[in-house]
mmCIF file with all atom_site columns, C-alpha atoms and ligand atoms in Angstrom:
data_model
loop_
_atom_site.group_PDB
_atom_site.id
_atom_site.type_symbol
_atom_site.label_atom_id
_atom_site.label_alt_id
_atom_site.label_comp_id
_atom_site.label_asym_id
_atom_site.label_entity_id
_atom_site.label_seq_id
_atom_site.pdbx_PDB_ins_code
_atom_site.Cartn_x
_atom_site.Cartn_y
_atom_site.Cartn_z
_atom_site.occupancy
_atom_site.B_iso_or_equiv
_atom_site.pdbx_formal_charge
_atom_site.auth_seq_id
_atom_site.auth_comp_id
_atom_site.auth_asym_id
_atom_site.auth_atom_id
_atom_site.pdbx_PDB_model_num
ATOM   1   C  CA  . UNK A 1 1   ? -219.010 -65.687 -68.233 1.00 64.00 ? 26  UNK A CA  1
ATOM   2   C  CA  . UNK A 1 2   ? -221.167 -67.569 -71.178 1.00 80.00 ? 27  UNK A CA  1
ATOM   3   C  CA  . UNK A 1 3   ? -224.369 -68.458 -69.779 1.00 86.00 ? 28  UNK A CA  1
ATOM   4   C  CA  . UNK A 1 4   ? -225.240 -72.185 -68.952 1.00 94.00 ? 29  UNK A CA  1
ATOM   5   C  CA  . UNK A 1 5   ? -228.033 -74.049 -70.585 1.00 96.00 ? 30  UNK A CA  1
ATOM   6   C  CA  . UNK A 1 6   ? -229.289 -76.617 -68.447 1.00 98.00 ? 31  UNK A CA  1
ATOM   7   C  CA  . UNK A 1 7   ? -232.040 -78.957 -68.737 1.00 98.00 ? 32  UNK A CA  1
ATOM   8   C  CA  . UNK A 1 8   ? -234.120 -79.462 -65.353 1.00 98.00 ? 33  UNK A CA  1
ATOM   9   C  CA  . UNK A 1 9   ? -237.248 -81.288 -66.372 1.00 98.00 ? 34  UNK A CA  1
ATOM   10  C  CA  . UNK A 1 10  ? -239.325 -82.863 -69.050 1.00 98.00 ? 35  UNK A CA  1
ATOM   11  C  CA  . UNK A 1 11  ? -242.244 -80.034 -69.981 1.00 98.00 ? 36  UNK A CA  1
ATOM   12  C  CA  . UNK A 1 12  ? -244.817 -82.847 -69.495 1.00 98.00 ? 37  UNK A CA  1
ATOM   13  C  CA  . UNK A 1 13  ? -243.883 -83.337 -65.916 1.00 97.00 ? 38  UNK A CA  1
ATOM   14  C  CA  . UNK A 1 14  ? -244.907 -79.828 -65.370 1.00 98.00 ? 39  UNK A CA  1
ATOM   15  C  CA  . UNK A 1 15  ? -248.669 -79.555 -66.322 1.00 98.00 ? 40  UNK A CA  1
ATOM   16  C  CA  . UNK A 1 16  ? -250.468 -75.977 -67.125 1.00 98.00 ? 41  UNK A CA  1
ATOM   17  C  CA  . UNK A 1 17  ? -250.901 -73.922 -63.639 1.00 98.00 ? 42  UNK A CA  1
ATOM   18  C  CA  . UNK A 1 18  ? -248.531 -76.370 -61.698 1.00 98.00 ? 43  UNK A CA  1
ATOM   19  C  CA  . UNK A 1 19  ? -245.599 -75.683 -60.039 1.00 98.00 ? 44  UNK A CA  1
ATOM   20  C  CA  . UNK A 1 20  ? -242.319 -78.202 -59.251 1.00 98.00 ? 45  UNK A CA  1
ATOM   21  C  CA  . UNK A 1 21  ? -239.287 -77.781 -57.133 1.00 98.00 ? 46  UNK A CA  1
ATOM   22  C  CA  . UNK A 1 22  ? -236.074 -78.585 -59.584 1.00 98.00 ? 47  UNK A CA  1
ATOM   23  C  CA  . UNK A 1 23  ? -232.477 -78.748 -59.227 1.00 98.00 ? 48  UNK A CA  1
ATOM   24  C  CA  . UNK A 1 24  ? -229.767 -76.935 -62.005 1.00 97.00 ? 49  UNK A CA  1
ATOM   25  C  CA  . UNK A 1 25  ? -226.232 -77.379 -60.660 1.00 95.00 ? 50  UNK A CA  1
ATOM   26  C  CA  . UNK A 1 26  ? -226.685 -77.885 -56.977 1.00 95.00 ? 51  UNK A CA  1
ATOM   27  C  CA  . UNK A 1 27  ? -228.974 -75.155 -57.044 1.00 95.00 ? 52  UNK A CA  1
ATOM   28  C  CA  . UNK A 1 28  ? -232.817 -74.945 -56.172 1.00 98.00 ? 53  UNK A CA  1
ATOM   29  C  CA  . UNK A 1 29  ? -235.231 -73.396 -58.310 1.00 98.00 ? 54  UNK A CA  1
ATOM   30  C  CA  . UNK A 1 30  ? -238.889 -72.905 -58.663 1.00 98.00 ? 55  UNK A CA  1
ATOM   31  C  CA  . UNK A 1 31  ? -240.436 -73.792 -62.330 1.00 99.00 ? 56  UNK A CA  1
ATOM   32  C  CA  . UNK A 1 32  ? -244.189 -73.032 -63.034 1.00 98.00 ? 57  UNK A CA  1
ATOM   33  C  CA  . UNK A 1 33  ? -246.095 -73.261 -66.189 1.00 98.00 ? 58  UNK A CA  1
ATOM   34  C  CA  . UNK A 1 34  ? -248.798 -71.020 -67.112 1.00 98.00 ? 59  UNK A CA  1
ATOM   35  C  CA  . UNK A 1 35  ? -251.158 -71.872 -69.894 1.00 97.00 ? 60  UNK A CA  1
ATOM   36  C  CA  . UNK A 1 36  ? -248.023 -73.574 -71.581 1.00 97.00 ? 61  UNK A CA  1
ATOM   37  C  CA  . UNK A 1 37  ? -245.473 -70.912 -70.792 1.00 98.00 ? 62  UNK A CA  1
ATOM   38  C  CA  . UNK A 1 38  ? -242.656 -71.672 -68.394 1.00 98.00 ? 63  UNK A CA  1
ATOM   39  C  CA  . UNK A 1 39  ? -240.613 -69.325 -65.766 1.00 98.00 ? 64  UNK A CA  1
ATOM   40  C  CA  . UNK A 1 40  ? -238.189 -70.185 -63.261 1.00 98.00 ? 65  UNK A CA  1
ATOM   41  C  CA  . UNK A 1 41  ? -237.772 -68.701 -60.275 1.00 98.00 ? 66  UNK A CA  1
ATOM   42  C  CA  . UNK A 1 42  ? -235.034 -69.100 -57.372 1.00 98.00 ? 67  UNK A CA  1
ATOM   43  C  CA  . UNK A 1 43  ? -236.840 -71.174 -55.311 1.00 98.00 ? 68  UNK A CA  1
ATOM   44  C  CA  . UNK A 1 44  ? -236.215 -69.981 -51.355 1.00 98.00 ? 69  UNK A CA  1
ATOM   45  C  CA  . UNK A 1 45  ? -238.802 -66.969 -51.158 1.00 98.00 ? 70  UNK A CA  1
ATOM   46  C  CA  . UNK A 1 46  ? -236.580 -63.868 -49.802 1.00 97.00 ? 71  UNK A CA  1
ATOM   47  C  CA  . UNK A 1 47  ? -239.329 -63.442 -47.086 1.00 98.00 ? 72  UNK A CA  1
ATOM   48  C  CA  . UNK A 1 48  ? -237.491 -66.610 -44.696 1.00 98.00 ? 73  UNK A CA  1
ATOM   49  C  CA  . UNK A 1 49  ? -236.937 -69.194 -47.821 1.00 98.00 ? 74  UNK A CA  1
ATOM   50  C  CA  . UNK A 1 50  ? -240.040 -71.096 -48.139 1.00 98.00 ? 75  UNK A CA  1
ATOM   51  C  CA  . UNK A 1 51  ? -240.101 -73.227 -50.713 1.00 98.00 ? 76  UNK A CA  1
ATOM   52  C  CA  . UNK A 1 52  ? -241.955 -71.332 -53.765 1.00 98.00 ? 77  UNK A CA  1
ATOM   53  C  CA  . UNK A 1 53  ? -241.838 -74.332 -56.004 1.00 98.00 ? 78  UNK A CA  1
ATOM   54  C  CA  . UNK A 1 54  ? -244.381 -76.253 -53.512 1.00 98.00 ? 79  UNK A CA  1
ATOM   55  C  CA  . UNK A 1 55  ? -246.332 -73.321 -53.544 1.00 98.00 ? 80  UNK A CA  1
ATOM   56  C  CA  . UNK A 1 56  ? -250.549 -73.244 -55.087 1.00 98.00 ? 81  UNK A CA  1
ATOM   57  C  CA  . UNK A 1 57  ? -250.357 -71.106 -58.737 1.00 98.00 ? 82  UNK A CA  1
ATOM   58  C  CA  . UNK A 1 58  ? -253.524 -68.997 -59.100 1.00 98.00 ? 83  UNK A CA  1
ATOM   59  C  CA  . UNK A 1 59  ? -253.369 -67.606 -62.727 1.00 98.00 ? 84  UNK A CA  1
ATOM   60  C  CA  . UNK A 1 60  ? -249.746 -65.922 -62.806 1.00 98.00 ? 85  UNK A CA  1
ATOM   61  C  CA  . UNK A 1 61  ? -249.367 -65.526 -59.047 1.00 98.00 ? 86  UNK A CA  1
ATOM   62  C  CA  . UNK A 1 62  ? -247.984 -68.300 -56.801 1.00 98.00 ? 87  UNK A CA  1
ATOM   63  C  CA  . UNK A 1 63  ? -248.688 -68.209 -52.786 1.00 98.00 ? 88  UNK A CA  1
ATOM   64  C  CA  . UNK A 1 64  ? -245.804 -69.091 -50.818 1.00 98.00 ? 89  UNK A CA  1
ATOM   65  C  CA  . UNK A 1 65  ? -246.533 -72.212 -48.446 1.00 98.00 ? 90  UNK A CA  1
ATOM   66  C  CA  . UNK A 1 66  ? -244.920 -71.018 -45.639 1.00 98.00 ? 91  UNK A CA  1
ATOM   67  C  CA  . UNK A 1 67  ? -246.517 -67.028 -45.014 1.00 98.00 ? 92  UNK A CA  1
ATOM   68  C  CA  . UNK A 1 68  ? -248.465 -66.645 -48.305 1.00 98.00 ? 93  UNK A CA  1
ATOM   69  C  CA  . UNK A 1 69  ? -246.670 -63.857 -50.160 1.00 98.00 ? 94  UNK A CA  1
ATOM   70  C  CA  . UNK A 1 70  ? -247.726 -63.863 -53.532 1.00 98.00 ? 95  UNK A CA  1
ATOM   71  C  CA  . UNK A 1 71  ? -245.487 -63.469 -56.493 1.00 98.00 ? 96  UNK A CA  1
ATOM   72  C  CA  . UNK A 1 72  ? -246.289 -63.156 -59.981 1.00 98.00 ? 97  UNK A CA  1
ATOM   73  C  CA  . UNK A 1 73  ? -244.120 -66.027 -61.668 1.00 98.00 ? 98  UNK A CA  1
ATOM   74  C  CA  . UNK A 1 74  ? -243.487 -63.999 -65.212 1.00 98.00 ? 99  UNK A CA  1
ATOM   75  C  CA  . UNK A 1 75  ? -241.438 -61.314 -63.241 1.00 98.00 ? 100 UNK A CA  1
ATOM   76  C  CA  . UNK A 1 76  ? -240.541 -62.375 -60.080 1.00 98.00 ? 101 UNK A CA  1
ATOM   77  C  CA  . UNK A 1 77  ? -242.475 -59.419 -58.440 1.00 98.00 ? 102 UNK A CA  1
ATOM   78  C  CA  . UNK A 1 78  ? -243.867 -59.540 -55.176 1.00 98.00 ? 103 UNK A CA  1
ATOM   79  C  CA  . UNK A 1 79  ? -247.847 -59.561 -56.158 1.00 98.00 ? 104 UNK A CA  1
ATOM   80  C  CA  . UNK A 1 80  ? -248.387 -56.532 -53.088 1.00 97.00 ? 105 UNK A CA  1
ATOM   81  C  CA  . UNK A 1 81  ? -244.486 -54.680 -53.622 1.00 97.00 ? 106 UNK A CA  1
ATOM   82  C  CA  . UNK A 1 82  ? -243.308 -54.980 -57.130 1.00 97.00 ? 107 UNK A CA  1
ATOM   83  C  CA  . UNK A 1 83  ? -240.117 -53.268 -56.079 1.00 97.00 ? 108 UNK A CA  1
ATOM   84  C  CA  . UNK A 1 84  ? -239.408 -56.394 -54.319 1.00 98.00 ? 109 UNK A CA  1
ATOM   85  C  CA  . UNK A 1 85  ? -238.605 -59.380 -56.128 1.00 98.00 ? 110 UNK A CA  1
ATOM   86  C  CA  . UNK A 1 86  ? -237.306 -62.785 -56.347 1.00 98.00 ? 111 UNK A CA  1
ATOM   87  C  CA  . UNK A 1 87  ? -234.520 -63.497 -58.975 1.00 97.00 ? 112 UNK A CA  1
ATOM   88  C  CA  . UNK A 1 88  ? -235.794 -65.100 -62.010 1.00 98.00 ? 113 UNK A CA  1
ATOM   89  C  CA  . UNK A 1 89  ? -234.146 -67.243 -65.055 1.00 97.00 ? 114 UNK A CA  1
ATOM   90  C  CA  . UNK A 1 90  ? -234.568 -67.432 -68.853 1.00 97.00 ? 115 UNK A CA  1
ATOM   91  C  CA  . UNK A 1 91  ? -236.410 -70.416 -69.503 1.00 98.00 ? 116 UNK A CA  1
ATOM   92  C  CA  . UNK A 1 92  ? -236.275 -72.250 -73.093 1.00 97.00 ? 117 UNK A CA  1
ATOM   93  C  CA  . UNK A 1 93  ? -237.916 -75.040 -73.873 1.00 98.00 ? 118 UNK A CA  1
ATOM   94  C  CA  . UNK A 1 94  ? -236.506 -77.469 -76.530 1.00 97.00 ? 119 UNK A CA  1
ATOM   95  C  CA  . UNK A 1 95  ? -238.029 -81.216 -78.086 1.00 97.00 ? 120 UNK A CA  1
ATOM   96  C  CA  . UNK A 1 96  ? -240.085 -81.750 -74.906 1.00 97.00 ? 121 UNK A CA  1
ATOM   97  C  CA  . UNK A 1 97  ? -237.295 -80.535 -72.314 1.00 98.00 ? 122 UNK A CA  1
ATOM   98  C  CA  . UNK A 1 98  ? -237.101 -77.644 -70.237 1.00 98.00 ? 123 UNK A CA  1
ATOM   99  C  CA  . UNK A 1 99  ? -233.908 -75.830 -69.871 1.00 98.00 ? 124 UNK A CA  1
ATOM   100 C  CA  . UNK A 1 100 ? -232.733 -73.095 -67.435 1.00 98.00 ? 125 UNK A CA  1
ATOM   101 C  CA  . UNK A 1 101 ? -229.627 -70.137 -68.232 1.00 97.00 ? 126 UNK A CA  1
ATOM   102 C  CA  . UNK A 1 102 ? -227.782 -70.025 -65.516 1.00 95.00 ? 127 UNK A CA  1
ATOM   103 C  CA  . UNK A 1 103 ? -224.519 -67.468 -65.457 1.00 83.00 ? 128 UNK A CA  1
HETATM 104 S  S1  . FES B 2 .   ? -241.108 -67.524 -46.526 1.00 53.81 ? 216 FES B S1  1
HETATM 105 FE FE1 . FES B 2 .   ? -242.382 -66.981 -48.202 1.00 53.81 ? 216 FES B FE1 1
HETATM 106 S  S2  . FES B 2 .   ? -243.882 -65.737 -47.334 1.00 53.81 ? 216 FES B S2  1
HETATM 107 FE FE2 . FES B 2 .   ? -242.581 -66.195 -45.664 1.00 53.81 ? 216 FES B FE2 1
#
């Protein structure tokens, strides 16, 4: 199946080293920016689902609110157990708007 392009914010609602919580399709996902680069992540942590997307970003890593797992954002690896990791989704960015591929 073709992959899906689809916009989920404006790149200026997401400031450097923040995260949000944002929807594509009925689906929750985490997006972060570092230094001007974004990555989105599925957003329920695999630990018990908290929500990554409210979580602090220190640098690359984000801390999950709920247990404080840390993942680094650019790969979706567990900061402690790279070999675990969350699923992550090409991001493009495009005249000010911020797209996810689904599929
Ligand atoms: S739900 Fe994320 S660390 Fe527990």
């Amino acid at each position: 199946m073709a992959r899906r392009r689809v916009r989920v914010a404006a790149a200026e609602d997401v400031p450097a080293g923040q995260g949000r919580v944002v929807e594509a399709e009925g689906k929750d996902l985490a997006l972060f920016n570092v230094d001007g680069a974004f990555y989105a992540l599925e957003n329920a942590c695999i630990h018990r689902g908290g929500p990554l997307g409210e979580g602090d970003l220190e640098g690359r890593i984000v801390l999950c609110p709920w247990h404080a797992w840390r993942w680094d954002v650019t790969t979706g690896a567990n900061a402690n157990n790279p070999a675990v990791k969350m699923a992550c989704y090409p991001v493009v960015v495009e005249d000010g708007d911020v797209f996810v591929e689904l599929g």
